[in-house]
Coordinates of C-alpha atoms and ligand atoms in Angstrom, one line a residue:
M9 CA 24.5 8.1 -9.6
Y10 CA 21.7 5.5 -10.2
I11 CA 20.5 3.1 -7.6
L12 CA 18.0 0.4 -8.4
G13 CA 15.9 -1.1 -5.5
L14 CA 14.2 -4.4 -5.5
N15 CA 11.7 -6.1 -3.2
D16 CA 10.4 -9.6 -3.3
S17 CA 6.9 -10.0 -1.6
N18 CA 4.5 -7.5 -3.1
S19 CA 7.4 -7.5 -5.6
A20 CA 8.4 -4.1 -6.9
A21 CA 11.3 -2.1 -8.3
A22 CA 12.3 1.5 -7.9
I23 CA 15.1 3.7 -9.3
I24 CA 16.6 6.9 -7.9
K25 CA 19.0 9.2 -9.6
D26 CA 21.3 11.4 -7.4
G27 CA 18.8 11.0 -4.5
E28 CA 15.7 11.8 -6.5
L29 CA 13.0 9.1 -7.2
I30 CA 12.5 8.6 -10.9
A31 CA 10.2 5.6 -11.1
A32 CA 8.7 2.9 -9.0
A33 CA 6.2 0.1 -9.9
R34 CA 4.8 -3.2 -8.6
E35 CA 5.3 -6.3 -10.6
E36 CA 1.5 -7.1 -10.4
R37 CA 0.9 -4.1 -12.7
F38 CA 2.8 -5.9 -15.4
D39 CA 2.3 -9.6 -14.9
R40 CA -1.4 -9.0 -13.9
I41 CA -1.2 -11.3 -10.8
K42 CA -2.6 -9.5 -7.7
F43 CA 0.2 -9.1 -5.0
S44 CA 2.6 -10.9 -7.3
D45 CA 5.6 -12.2 -5.5
S46 CA 7.6 -13.1 -8.7
Y47 CA 11.0 -11.6 -9.2
P48 CA 10.1 -8.1 -10.6
T49 CA 11.5 -8.5 -14.1
K50 CA 9.1 -6.2 -15.8
A51 CA 9.2 -3.6 -13.1
V52 CA 13.0 -3.5 -13.4
D53 CA 12.8 -3.1 -17.1
Y54 CA 10.2 -0.3 -16.6
C55 CA 12.5 1.5 -14.1
L56 CA 15.5 1.2 -16.4
S57 CA 13.6 2.4 -19.5
T58 CA 12.2 5.4 -17.6
A59 CA 15.7 6.3 -16.5
G60 CA 16.9 5.8 -20.1
I61 CA 19.7 3.6 -19.0
G62 CA 20.8 -0.1 -19.3
I63 CA 21.5 -2.2 -16.3
K64 CA 25.2 -1.8 -16.7
E65 CA 24.9 1.9 -16.0
L66 CA 23.6 1.3 -12.5
D67 CA 26.0 2.1 -9.7
Y68 CA 24.2 -0.1 -7.1
I69 CA 21.4 -2.6 -7.0
V70 CA 19.9 -2.8 -3.5
F71 CA 17.6 -5.6 -2.3
A72 CA 15.3 -5.0 0.7
W73 CA 16.1 -8.1 2.6
N74 CA 19.2 -9.5 4.3
P75 CA 19.5 -13.2 3.4
G76 CA 22.7 -13.4 5.4
H77 CA 20.5 -13.4 8.4
E78 CA 19.2 -16.8 7.3
L79 CA 22.7 -18.2 7.8
E80 CA 22.8 -17.2 11.5
P81 CA 22.0 -19.7 14.3
Q82 CA 18.4 -19.4 15.4
C83 CA 16.6 -20.7 18.4
S84 CA 13.5 -21.7 16.5
S85 CA 13.1 -24.4 13.9
A86 CA 14.2 -24.2 10.2
A87 CA 10.6 -23.3 9.3
V88 CA 11.3 -19.6 9.5
R89 CA 14.4 -19.7 7.3
D90 CA 12.2 -19.0 4.3
H91 CA 14.2 -16.4 2.6
K92 CA 17.7 -18.0 2.2
H93 CA 17.0 -18.5 -1.5
F94 CA 17.6 -14.8 -1.9
L95 CA 21.3 -15.5 -1.8
H96 CA 21.2 -17.1 -5.2
Y97 CA 17.8 -15.9 -6.5
I98 CA 18.7 -12.2 -6.8
P99 CA 22.0 -12.4 -8.7
N100 CA 20.6 -15.2 -10.9
N101 CA 17.6 -13.1 -11.9
L102 CA 19.6 -10.0 -12.5
L103 CA 21.7 -11.9 -15.0
R104 CA 18.6 -12.0 -17.2
H105 CA 18.8 -8.2 -17.8
I106 CA 22.4 -8.3 -19.0
G107 CA 21.9 -10.3 -22.2
G108 CA 24.7 -11.6 -24.3
D109 CA 26.8 -14.7 -23.7
K110 CA 25.9 -16.0 -20.2
S111 CA 28.9 -18.3 -20.1
N112 CA 31.1 -15.3 -19.5
K113 CA 29.2 -14.3 -16.3
R114 CA 30.4 -15.3 -12.9
I115 CA 29.1 -14.6 -9.4
A116 CA 32.1 -13.1 -7.7
S117 CA 30.6 -13.3 -4.2
I118 CA 27.2 -13.7 -2.7
D119 CA 26.5 -10.1 -1.9
E120 CA 29.0 -8.0 -3.9
K121 CA 28.9 -8.2 -7.6
I122 CA 28.2 -10.0 -10.8
E123 CA 31.1 -9.8 -13.2
F124 CA 30.6 -10.0 -16.9
N125 CA 32.6 -9.0 -20.0
E126 CA 31.8 -5.4 -20.0
G127 CA 31.7 -4.6 -16.3
E128 CA 30.0 -5.6 -13.1
L129 CA 26.8 -5.2 -11.1
S130 CA 27.2 -4.2 -7.4
I131 CA 24.5 -5.8 -5.2
R132 CA 23.8 -4.7 -1.7
F133 CA 21.4 -6.4 0.7
V134 CA 19.6 -3.9 3.0
P135 CA 17.9 -5.2 6.2
H136 CA 14.2 -5.4 5.7
H137 CA 13.0 -3.1 8.5
H138 CA 15.7 -0.6 7.7
S139 CA 14.2 -0.5 4.2
H140 CA 10.7 0.1 5.6
A141 CA 12.1 2.8 7.9
A142 CA 14.1 4.5 5.2
G143 CA 11.1 4.4 2.8
A144 CA 9.1 6.2 5.5
F145 CA 11.5 8.8 6.9
F146 CA 14.0 9.7 4.2
V147 CA 11.3 10.7 1.8
S148 CA 9.1 12.4 4.4
P149 CA 8.8 16.1 5.0
Y150 CA 10.4 15.8 8.5
E151 CA 13.9 16.7 9.4
K152 CA 13.5 14.7 12.6
A153 CA 11.0 12.0 13.5
A154 CA 10.4 8.9 15.5
I155 CA 9.9 5.9 13.2
M156 CA 7.9 2.8 13.8
T157 CA 7.8 -0.3 11.5
I158 CA 5.4 -3.2 12.1
D159 CA 4.9 -6.1 9.7
G160 CA 4.6 -9.9 9.7
Y161 CA 8.3 -10.9 9.4
G162 CA 11.4 -9.3 8.0
D163 CA 14.8 -10.8 8.7
D164 CA 13.5 -12.3 11.9
I165 CA 12.2 -9.0 13.1
T166 CA 8.5 -8.1 13.3
H167 CA 8.6 -4.5 14.6
K168 CA 11.3 -1.9 15.0
F169 CA 11.7 1.6 16.5
F170 CA 14.1 4.2 15.1
I171 CA 15.0 7.8 15.6
G172 CA 15.4 9.5 12.2
E173 CA 17.5 12.7 12.0
G174 CA 18.9 14.2 8.8
N175 CA 20.3 11.4 6.8
K176 CA 20.7 8.9 9.6
L177 CA 18.5 6.2 11.1
E178 CA 19.3 5.0 14.6
P179 CA 17.5 1.8 15.8
V180 CA 16.1 2.2 19.4
G181 CA 14.1 -1.0 19.8
K182 CA 12.6 -4.1 18.2
T183 CA 10.5 -7.2 18.6
L184 CA 11.8 -10.5 17.3
F185 CA 9.8 -13.3 15.5
P186 CA 7.6 -15.1 16.5
H187 CA 5.9 -12.2 18.4
S188 CA 4.4 -10.7 15.3
M189 CA 1.4 -8.4 15.0
G190 CA 1.4 -9.0 11.2
H191 CA 1.2 -12.8 11.7
V192 CA -1.6 -12.5 14.2
Y193 CA -3.4 -10.2 11.7
A194 CA -2.9 -12.8 8.9
A195 CA -4.1 -15.6 11.2
V196 CA -7.3 -13.7 12.2
T197 CA -7.9 -12.8 8.5
Q198 CA -7.6 -16.5 7.6
F199 CA -9.8 -17.5 10.6
L200 CA -12.5 -15.2 9.2
G201 CA -12.4 -17.0 5.9
Y202 CA -10.1 -14.7 3.9
R203 CA -6.7 -15.0 2.4
A204 CA -3.9 -14.3 4.8
N205 CA -1.4 -11.5 3.8
S206 CA -3.8 -10.3 1.2
D207 CA -7.3 -9.7 2.5
E208 CA -6.5 -7.9 5.8
W209 CA -8.4 -4.8 4.6
K210 CA -11.6 -6.8 4.3
V211 CA -11.3 -7.5 8.0
M212 CA -10.8 -3.8 8.5
G213 CA -14.0 -3.0 6.5
L214 CA -16.0 -5.7 8.3
A215 CA -14.9 -4.3 11.6
A216 CA -17.2 -1.2 11.2
Y217 CA -20.3 -3.5 11.5
G218 CA -19.4 -5.3 14.8
N219 CA -19.2 -4.7 18.5
Q220 CA -16.5 -5.2 21.1
D221 CA -17.7 -8.5 22.6
Y222 CA -14.4 -10.2 21.9
Y223 CA -12.1 -7.4 22.9
D224 CA -11.2 -8.9 26.3
R225 CA -10.2 -12.2 24.6
F226 CA -8.0 -10.4 22.1
A227 CA -6.4 -8.5 25.0
K228 CA -5.0 -11.9 26.0
V229 CA -3.8 -12.6 22.4
I230 CA -1.5 -9.6 21.8
R231 CA -0.1 -6.8 23.9
F232 CA 2.8 -4.3 24.0
D233 CA 5.1 -4.9 27.0
K234 CA 6.3 -1.4 27.8
D235 CA 8.8 -2.6 30.4
V236 CA 10.9 -4.2 27.6
G237 CA 9.5 -2.2 24.6
E238 CA 8.4 -5.3 22.7
L239 CA 5.3 -6.9 21.4
R240 CA 4.1 -10.1 23.1
V241 CA 1.8 -12.7 21.5
N242 CA 0.2 -15.7 23.2
L243 CA 2.0 -18.3 21.1
D244 CA -0.3 -21.1 22.1
L245 CA -2.9 -19.7 19.7
F246 CA -0.8 -19.7 16.5
S247 CA 1.1 -22.1 14.3
Y248 CA 4.5 -20.5 13.9
Y249 CA 7.2 -23.1 14.2
I250 CA 5.9 -25.9 12.0
W251 CA 4.5 -24.7 8.7
T252 CA 0.9 -25.6 8.3
P253 CA -1.8 -24.2 6.0
R254 CA -3.8 -23.2 9.1
R255 CA -2.2 -20.3 10.9
Y256 CA -4.2 -20.7 14.2
T257 CA -4.4 -23.6 16.6
D258 CA -7.3 -25.4 18.3
V259 CA -6.7 -23.2 21.4
F260 CA -7.6 -20.2 19.2
I261 CA -10.8 -22.0 18.1
N262 CA -11.7 -22.9 21.7
M263 CA -11.4 -19.2 22.5
F264 CA -13.2 -17.7 19.5
G265 CA -15.4 -20.5 18.2
P266 CA -15.4 -22.3 14.8
E267 CA -13.6 -20.7 11.9
R268 CA -15.5 -19.3 8.9
Y269 CA -14.8 -20.8 5.5
P270 CA -14.7 -18.6 2.4
N271 CA -18.2 -19.2 1.2
D272 CA -19.9 -19.3 4.6
E273 CA -22.3 -16.6 5.6
I274 CA -21.0 -13.7 7.5
T275 CA -22.6 -13.6 10.9
D276 CA -22.7 -11.1 13.8
R277 CA -20.0 -13.2 15.5
H278 CA -17.6 -12.7 12.6
M279 CA -18.3 -9.0 12.6
N280 CA -17.8 -8.8 16.3
I281 CA -14.5 -10.7 16.1
A282 CA -13.3 -8.3 13.3
A283 CA -14.4 -5.2 15.3
S284 CA -12.8 -6.4 18.5
F285 CA -9.6 -7.3 16.8
Q286 CA -9.4 -4.0 15.0
K287 CA -9.9 -2.1 18.2
R288 CA -7.3 -4.3 20.0
I289 CA -4.5 -3.8 17.5
E290 CA -5.3 0.0 17.4
D291 CA -4.9 0.1 21.2
V292 CA -1.7 -1.9 21.1
V293 CA -0.2 0.4 18.5
L294 CA -1.3 3.4 20.5
D295 CA 0.6 1.9 23.5
M296 CA 3.6 1.6 21.2
C297 CA 3.3 5.2 20.1
T298 CA 3.1 6.4 23.7
Y299 CA 6.2 4.4 24.6
L300 CA 8.1 5.7 21.5
A301 CA 7.1 9.3 22.0
E302 CA 8.4 9.2 25.6
K303 CA 11.6 7.4 24.5
T304 CA 12.4 9.7 21.6
D305 CA 10.8 13.0 22.7
M306 CA 9.8 13.6 19.0
D307 CA 6.6 15.3 17.7
N308 CA 6.6 13.6 14.3
L309 CA 6.0 10.0 13.5
C310 CA 6.8 8.0 10.3
F311 CA 5.0 4.7 10.2
S312 CA 5.7 1.9 7.8
G313 CA 5.3 -1.9 7.4
G314 CA 2.3 -3.9 6.3
V315 CA 0.4 -3.0 9.5
A316 CA 0.7 0.7 8.6
M317 CA -1.7 0.0 5.7
N318 CA -4.5 -0.1 8.3
S319 CA -5.8 3.4 7.6
K320 CA -8.4 3.2 10.4
M321 CA -5.5 2.7 12.9
N322 CA -3.6 5.5 11.3
G323 CA -6.4 8.0 11.9
R324 CA -6.5 7.1 15.6
I325 CA -2.7 7.5 15.9
L326 CA -3.0 11.0 14.5
D327 CA -6.0 11.8 16.8
E328 CA -5.0 10.1 20.0
S329 CA -1.2 9.4 20.2
P330 CA 1.3 11.9 21.6
F331 CA 2.5 12.6 18.0
S332 CA 1.3 15.8 16.5
K333 CA 2.1 14.8 12.9
V334 CA 2.1 11.4 11.2
W335 CA 3.4 10.5 7.8
V336 CA 2.6 7.1 6.2
Q337 CA 4.2 6.2 2.9
P338 CA 1.7 5.3 0.2
S339 CA 3.5 2.0 -0.2
A340 CA 3.9 1.3 3.5
D341 CA 3.7 -2.4 2.6
D342 CA 6.7 -4.4 1.3
A343 CA 6.5 -2.8 -2.2
G344 CA 7.7 0.4 -0.6
C345 CA 10.9 -1.3 0.6
S346 CA 12.2 -1.2 -3.0
L347 CA 12.5 2.6 -2.8
G348 CA 13.3 2.5 0.9
A349 CA 16.4 0.4 0.2
C350 CA 17.5 2.9 -2.4
F351 CA 17.2 5.9 0.0
Y352 CA 18.8 3.9 2.8
Y353 CA 21.9 3.3 0.6
W354 CA 22.0 6.9 -0.8
N355 CA 21.4 8.7 2.5
Q356 CA 22.6 6.4 5.3
V357 CA 25.4 4.4 3.7
L358 CA 26.8 6.8 1.2
G359 CA 26.1 9.8 3.6
N360 CA 24.4 12.1 1.1
D361 CA 22.1 14.8 2.4
R362 CA 18.4 14.4 1.9
S363 CA 17.0 16.3 -1.1
F364 CA 13.7 14.5 -1.9
I365 CA 10.2 14.7 -0.4
M366 CA 7.5 12.4 -1.8
E367 CA 4.8 14.8 -2.6
H368 CA 2.8 12.4 -4.8
D369 CA 2.6 8.7 -5.7
Y370 CA 2.6 8.9 -9.5
W371 CA 5.8 6.9 -10.2
G372 CA 4.4 4.2 -12.5
P373 CA 4.0 4.0 -16.3
G374 CA 2.3 6.8 -18.2
F375 CA 1.0 7.0 -21.7
S376 CA 0.8 9.8 -24.2
D377 CA -2.3 10.8 -26.1
D378 CA -0.8 9.3 -29.2
E379 CA -0.2 6.0 -27.5
I380 CA -3.8 6.0 -26.2
K381 CA -5.2 6.9 -29.6
S382 CA -3.2 4.0 -31.2
V383 CA -4.8 1.5 -28.7
L384 CA -8.3 2.9 -29.3
D385 CA -7.8 2.7 -33.1
N386 CA -6.6 -0.9 -32.8
S387 CA -9.6 -1.7 -30.6
L388 CA -12.0 -0.4 -33.2
V389 CA -13.9 1.6 -30.6
S390 CA -15.5 5.0 -31.2
Y391 CA -14.0 7.9 -29.3
E392 CA -13.8 11.6 -29.3
Y393 CA -11.2 14.2 -28.4
L394 CA -12.0 16.6 -25.7
E395 CA -10.3 20.0 -25.1
N396 CA -11.5 19.9 -21.4
P397 CA -12.0 16.3 -20.2
E398 CA -12.2 17.5 -16.5
S399 CA -15.4 19.5 -17.0
E400 CA -17.0 16.9 -19.2
A401 CA -16.2 14.1 -16.7
A402 CA -17.6 16.2 -13.9
K403 CA -20.9 16.7 -15.7
S404 CA -21.2 12.9 -16.3
I405 CA -20.4 12.2 -12.6
A406 CA -23.0 14.7 -11.5
D407 CA -25.4 13.0 -14.0
N408 CA -25.0 9.8 -11.9
K409 CA -22.6 8.0 -14.3
V410 CA -19.6 5.9 -13.2
I411 CA -16.6 6.9 -15.2
G412 CA -13.1 5.4 -15.7
W413 CA -10.5 8.1 -15.2
F414 CA -7.1 7.1 -16.7
Q415 CA -4.6 10.0 -16.7
G416 CA -0.8 10.5 -16.4
R417 CA 1.5 8.1 -14.6
M418 CA 0.1 5.3 -12.6
E419 CA 0.2 5.2 -8.8
H420 CA 2.9 3.1 -7.1
G421 CA 0.8 2.2 -4.1
Q422 CA -2.2 0.1 -3.5
R423 CA -4.6 3.0 -3.7
A424 CA -5.9 4.7 -6.8
L425 CA -5.3 8.4 -6.3
G426 CA -7.0 9.9 -9.3
N427 CA -4.8 8.5 -12.2
R428 CA -6.2 5.0 -12.5
S429 CA -9.6 5.6 -10.7
L430 CA -13.3 4.9 -11.1
L431 CA -15.2 8.0 -10.1
A432 CA -18.8 8.5 -9.1
D433 CA -21.2 10.8 -7.3
P434 CA -20.9 10.5 -3.5
R435 CA -24.3 12.1 -3.0
D436 CA -26.2 9.0 -4.2
P437 CA -26.9 6.7 -1.3
K438 CA -27.3 3.8 -3.7
M439 CA -24.0 4.4 -5.5
K440 CA -22.1 1.9 -3.4
D441 CA -24.4 -1.0 -4.3
K442 CA -24.6 0.2 -7.9
I443 CA -20.8 0.1 -8.3
N444 CA -20.5 -3.2 -6.4
G445 CA -23.2 -4.8 -8.6
L446 CA -22.1 -3.5 -12.0
I447 CA -18.3 -3.1 -11.7
K448 CA -16.4 -4.2 -8.7
H449 CA -18.3 -7.3 -7.7
R450 CA -16.9 -7.1 -4.2
E451 CA -18.1 -7.6 -0.7
W452 CA -21.0 -5.4 0.4
Y453 CA -19.3 -4.2 3.6
R454 CA -16.2 -2.7 2.0
P455 CA -16.4 1.1 1.8
F456 CA -15.6 3.4 -1.1
A457 CA -13.3 6.3 -0.5
P458 CA -13.8 10.1 -0.8
S459 CA -11.4 12.4 -2.7
V460 CA -11.7 15.9 -1.4
M461 CA -10.2 19.2 -2.5
E462 CA -7.7 20.3 0.1
E463 CA -9.4 23.7 0.4
Y464 CA -12.6 22.1 1.6
Q465 CA -11.4 19.1 3.7
G466 CA -12.4 20.8 7.0
D467 CA -16.0 21.2 5.7
Y468 CA -16.4 17.5 5.4
F469 CA -14.0 15.8 8.0
E470 CA -13.5 16.4 11.7
I471 CA -9.7 16.3 11.2
D472 CA -8.0 18.8 8.8
H473 CA -4.6 17.1 8.7
H474 CA -4.0 16.3 5.1
S475 CA -4.1 12.7 3.8
P476 CA -2.7 12.8 0.3
F477 CA -2.2 9.0 0.0
M478 CA -5.5 7.7 1.4
Q479 CA -3.7 6.3 4.4
M480 CA -5.9 7.9 7.1
V481 CA -9.5 7.3 8.1
Y482 CA -11.2 10.3 9.8
P483 CA -14.7 10.9 11.1
V484 CA -17.0 12.5 8.6
R485 CA -18.7 15.6 10.0
K486 CA -22.1 14.6 11.2
D487 CA -23.9 17.3 9.1
K488 CA -22.2 15.8 6.0
H489 CA -23.3 12.2 6.4
D490 CA -26.4 12.8 4.3
V491 CA -24.5 15.0 1.8
I492 CA -22.0 12.3 0.8
P493 CA -23.6 9.0 2.0
A494 CA -21.8 6.8 -0.6
V495 CA -18.4 7.5 1.0
V496 CA -19.4 7.4 4.7
H497 CA -18.6 4.0 6.2
N498 CA -21.0 2.3 8.7
D499 CA -19.1 3.8 11.6
G500 CA -19.3 7.4 10.3
T501 CA -15.8 7.5 8.9
G502 CA -14.2 8.0 5.5
R503 CA -10.8 6.9 4.1
L504 CA -10.1 10.2 2.4
Q505 CA -7.6 11.5 -0.1
T506 CA -6.8 15.1 0.1
V507 CA -6.3 16.3 -3.5
T508 CA -4.1 19.3 -4.1
K509 CA -3.6 21.4 -7.2
V510 CA 0.2 20.8 -7.0
A511 CA 0.1 17.0 -6.7
N512 CA -2.6 16.3 -9.3
K513 CA -3.8 19.4 -11.2
R514 CA -6.1 17.5 -13.6
Y515 CA -7.8 15.5 -10.8
W516 CA -8.2 18.6 -8.6
K517 CA -9.7 20.5 -11.5
L518 CA -12.2 17.6 -12.1
I519 CA -13.4 17.8 -8.5
D520 CA -13.6 21.6 -8.7
E521 CA -15.8 21.3 -11.8
F522 CA -18.0 18.9 -9.9
R523 CA -18.1 21.3 -7.0
K524 CA -19.3 24.1 -9.3
I525 CA -22.1 21.9 -10.5
T526 CA -23.2 20.4 -7.3
G527 CA -21.8 22.4 -4.4
V528 CA -19.9 19.3 -3.2
A529 CA -16.1 19.3 -3.2
V530 CA -15.9 15.5 -3.0
V531 CA -16.1 12.6 -5.5
L532 CA -16.2 8.9 -4.9
D533 CA -12.9 7.3 -5.8
T534 CA -12.2 3.6 -6.2
S535 CA -9.5 1.8 -8.0
F536 CA -9.9 1.1 -11.7
N537 CA -10.1 -2.7 -11.7
D538 CA -12.5 -5.5 -11.4
N539 CA -12.6 -7.4 -8.2
D540 CA -9.4 -9.2 -7.2
E541 CA -7.5 -7.9 -10.3
P542 CA -4.5 -5.5 -10.1
I543 CA -5.4 -1.9 -11.0
V544 CA -5.3 -1.3 -14.7
C545 CA -1.9 -0.1 -15.9
S546 CA -2.0 0.3 -19.7
P547 CA -4.7 1.7 -22.0
K548 CA -5.4 -1.7 -23.4
E549 CA -6.2 -3.0 -19.9
A550 CA -8.4 0.0 -19.3
V551 CA -10.4 -0.7 -22.5
R552 CA -10.7 -4.4 -21.5
T553 CA -12.0 -3.6 -18.0
F554 CA -14.3 -0.8 -19.4
Y555 CA -16.0 -3.2 -21.7
G556 CA -16.1 -6.1 -19.2
T557 CA -17.9 -4.1 -16.5
G558 CA -20.7 -1.6 -16.1
I559 CA -18.5 1.6 -16.3
H560 CA -20.5 4.1 -18.4
E561 CA -17.7 6.3 -19.8
L562 CA -14.0 6.1 -20.1
Y563 CA -11.7 9.1 -20.1
M564 CA -8.1 8.4 -21.1
G565 CA -5.9 11.4 -21.6
N566 CA -8.0 13.8 -23.7
Y567 CA -10.1 11.0 -25.2
R568 CA -13.6 9.9 -24.2
I569 CA -15.2 6.6 -25.0
V570 CA -18.9 6.2 -24.3
K571 CA -20.9 3.0 -24.4
S572 CA -23.8 3.0 -26.8
K573 CA -26.2 1.9 -24.0
Ligands
FE2_17 FE1 7.8 -6.0 5.6

């Protein structure tokens, strides 16, 4: 049985066959628009071609929102009814994939099926937070877990608690819009001069440079009310009911001072606001964890929703919450809802037992050596074939070169995890500035991440709990700050990826070769893209980015391309 899952906001598609994930990809990787929210036409085509089927062979198409909710009476204004277009938008777009004479197609009902000459498509709408929860729990290693979802808005809900057991999710609490941590986060992001719902991680990076001067003020902005089990936001501070470009009110400005505009200098006040806000939302989420652990009596937590992309917060949850194990899906943001909706339907609705654990995140397009060679030939570049690209790449990294590392199938999530990565020597204290200057052209305060062999994680980090998807920030051991300075953030932490031989043999081998040369089992890993561009997907995009930036060498499959100077 094939189930295709779609999401529309960080648009993505995923396909499962008999309960096993086959493919998943974000539309931005194909249309080259960062955080694309277009209908995922190309991602759907990619999923179908990877499965080797046409759309007519799908048993179900599931969509990770419930537009029926928009038809319900609501206490707030029409401003929040911003997803009712899904009622026509999804079936209309699906018709594109059928082909043939469109006059023979007819929408039989709003959420059931599209009939056409040769058959029908069965469409199911899955509630948004159920999609988040299913994408976290049903693919996790846990038989039982508490589940927490937190985002900006999903079917009028902004946070939800579940108990997950076997193939069932049971909701045990929620917060309704407009009390939304995700929207507060977006408003603070905008207040600090960044793009809401896009640049939140810049606020997280900036936070490492500030102090807690504004913490008490943020304590009056957002809290978790444990008596009712819901988030509470001071609504006087935010523009929720009437849509305006500015997400915060004059009351917020009176409290925190004037907003920063995008090209304004970053001052200590901005850094202190970022740091105070980061600490406040961490503390609120820790309160939520304490409440949820008491309510469910579970040891394991699955965490999902856009807020779960805050890896600094996730590290504290693991370290300080009552939960002993924490699992965060690599696409905890809305793109992961595409596969979450698939597993919700397969496990919860159809009642199938769970048989799939997400051990890695390499669900996107891959390219053979022949396909890579063809692109290189057509680009008229000089290249060489290597029997052992891992050891050659390791030598170049140890020689202080920045390399492009393009291997296997692309990552589905926002983080490059060693298949579409730029790699460099973490021992060089100037490496961060070097990469920012020559390649990434991004803000000085954003850290680069360490990829560490699982066998050596405890030598470098104070927490040994594995972090395969770069969703956790842990303190770096003090005696290693001077050993790997390029990947230690200003607050002494690192957003690590634990690399295992099983999940990514080639990447593991590269780091091991680097270790043999240098004695350090860590490399600097950042995504293979220029600033504000989606991560490269195809060999052609890799070649373009390679020649448009200061990357020294490019390794694609078994081929190496070296710049003459
Ligand atoms: Fe969401």
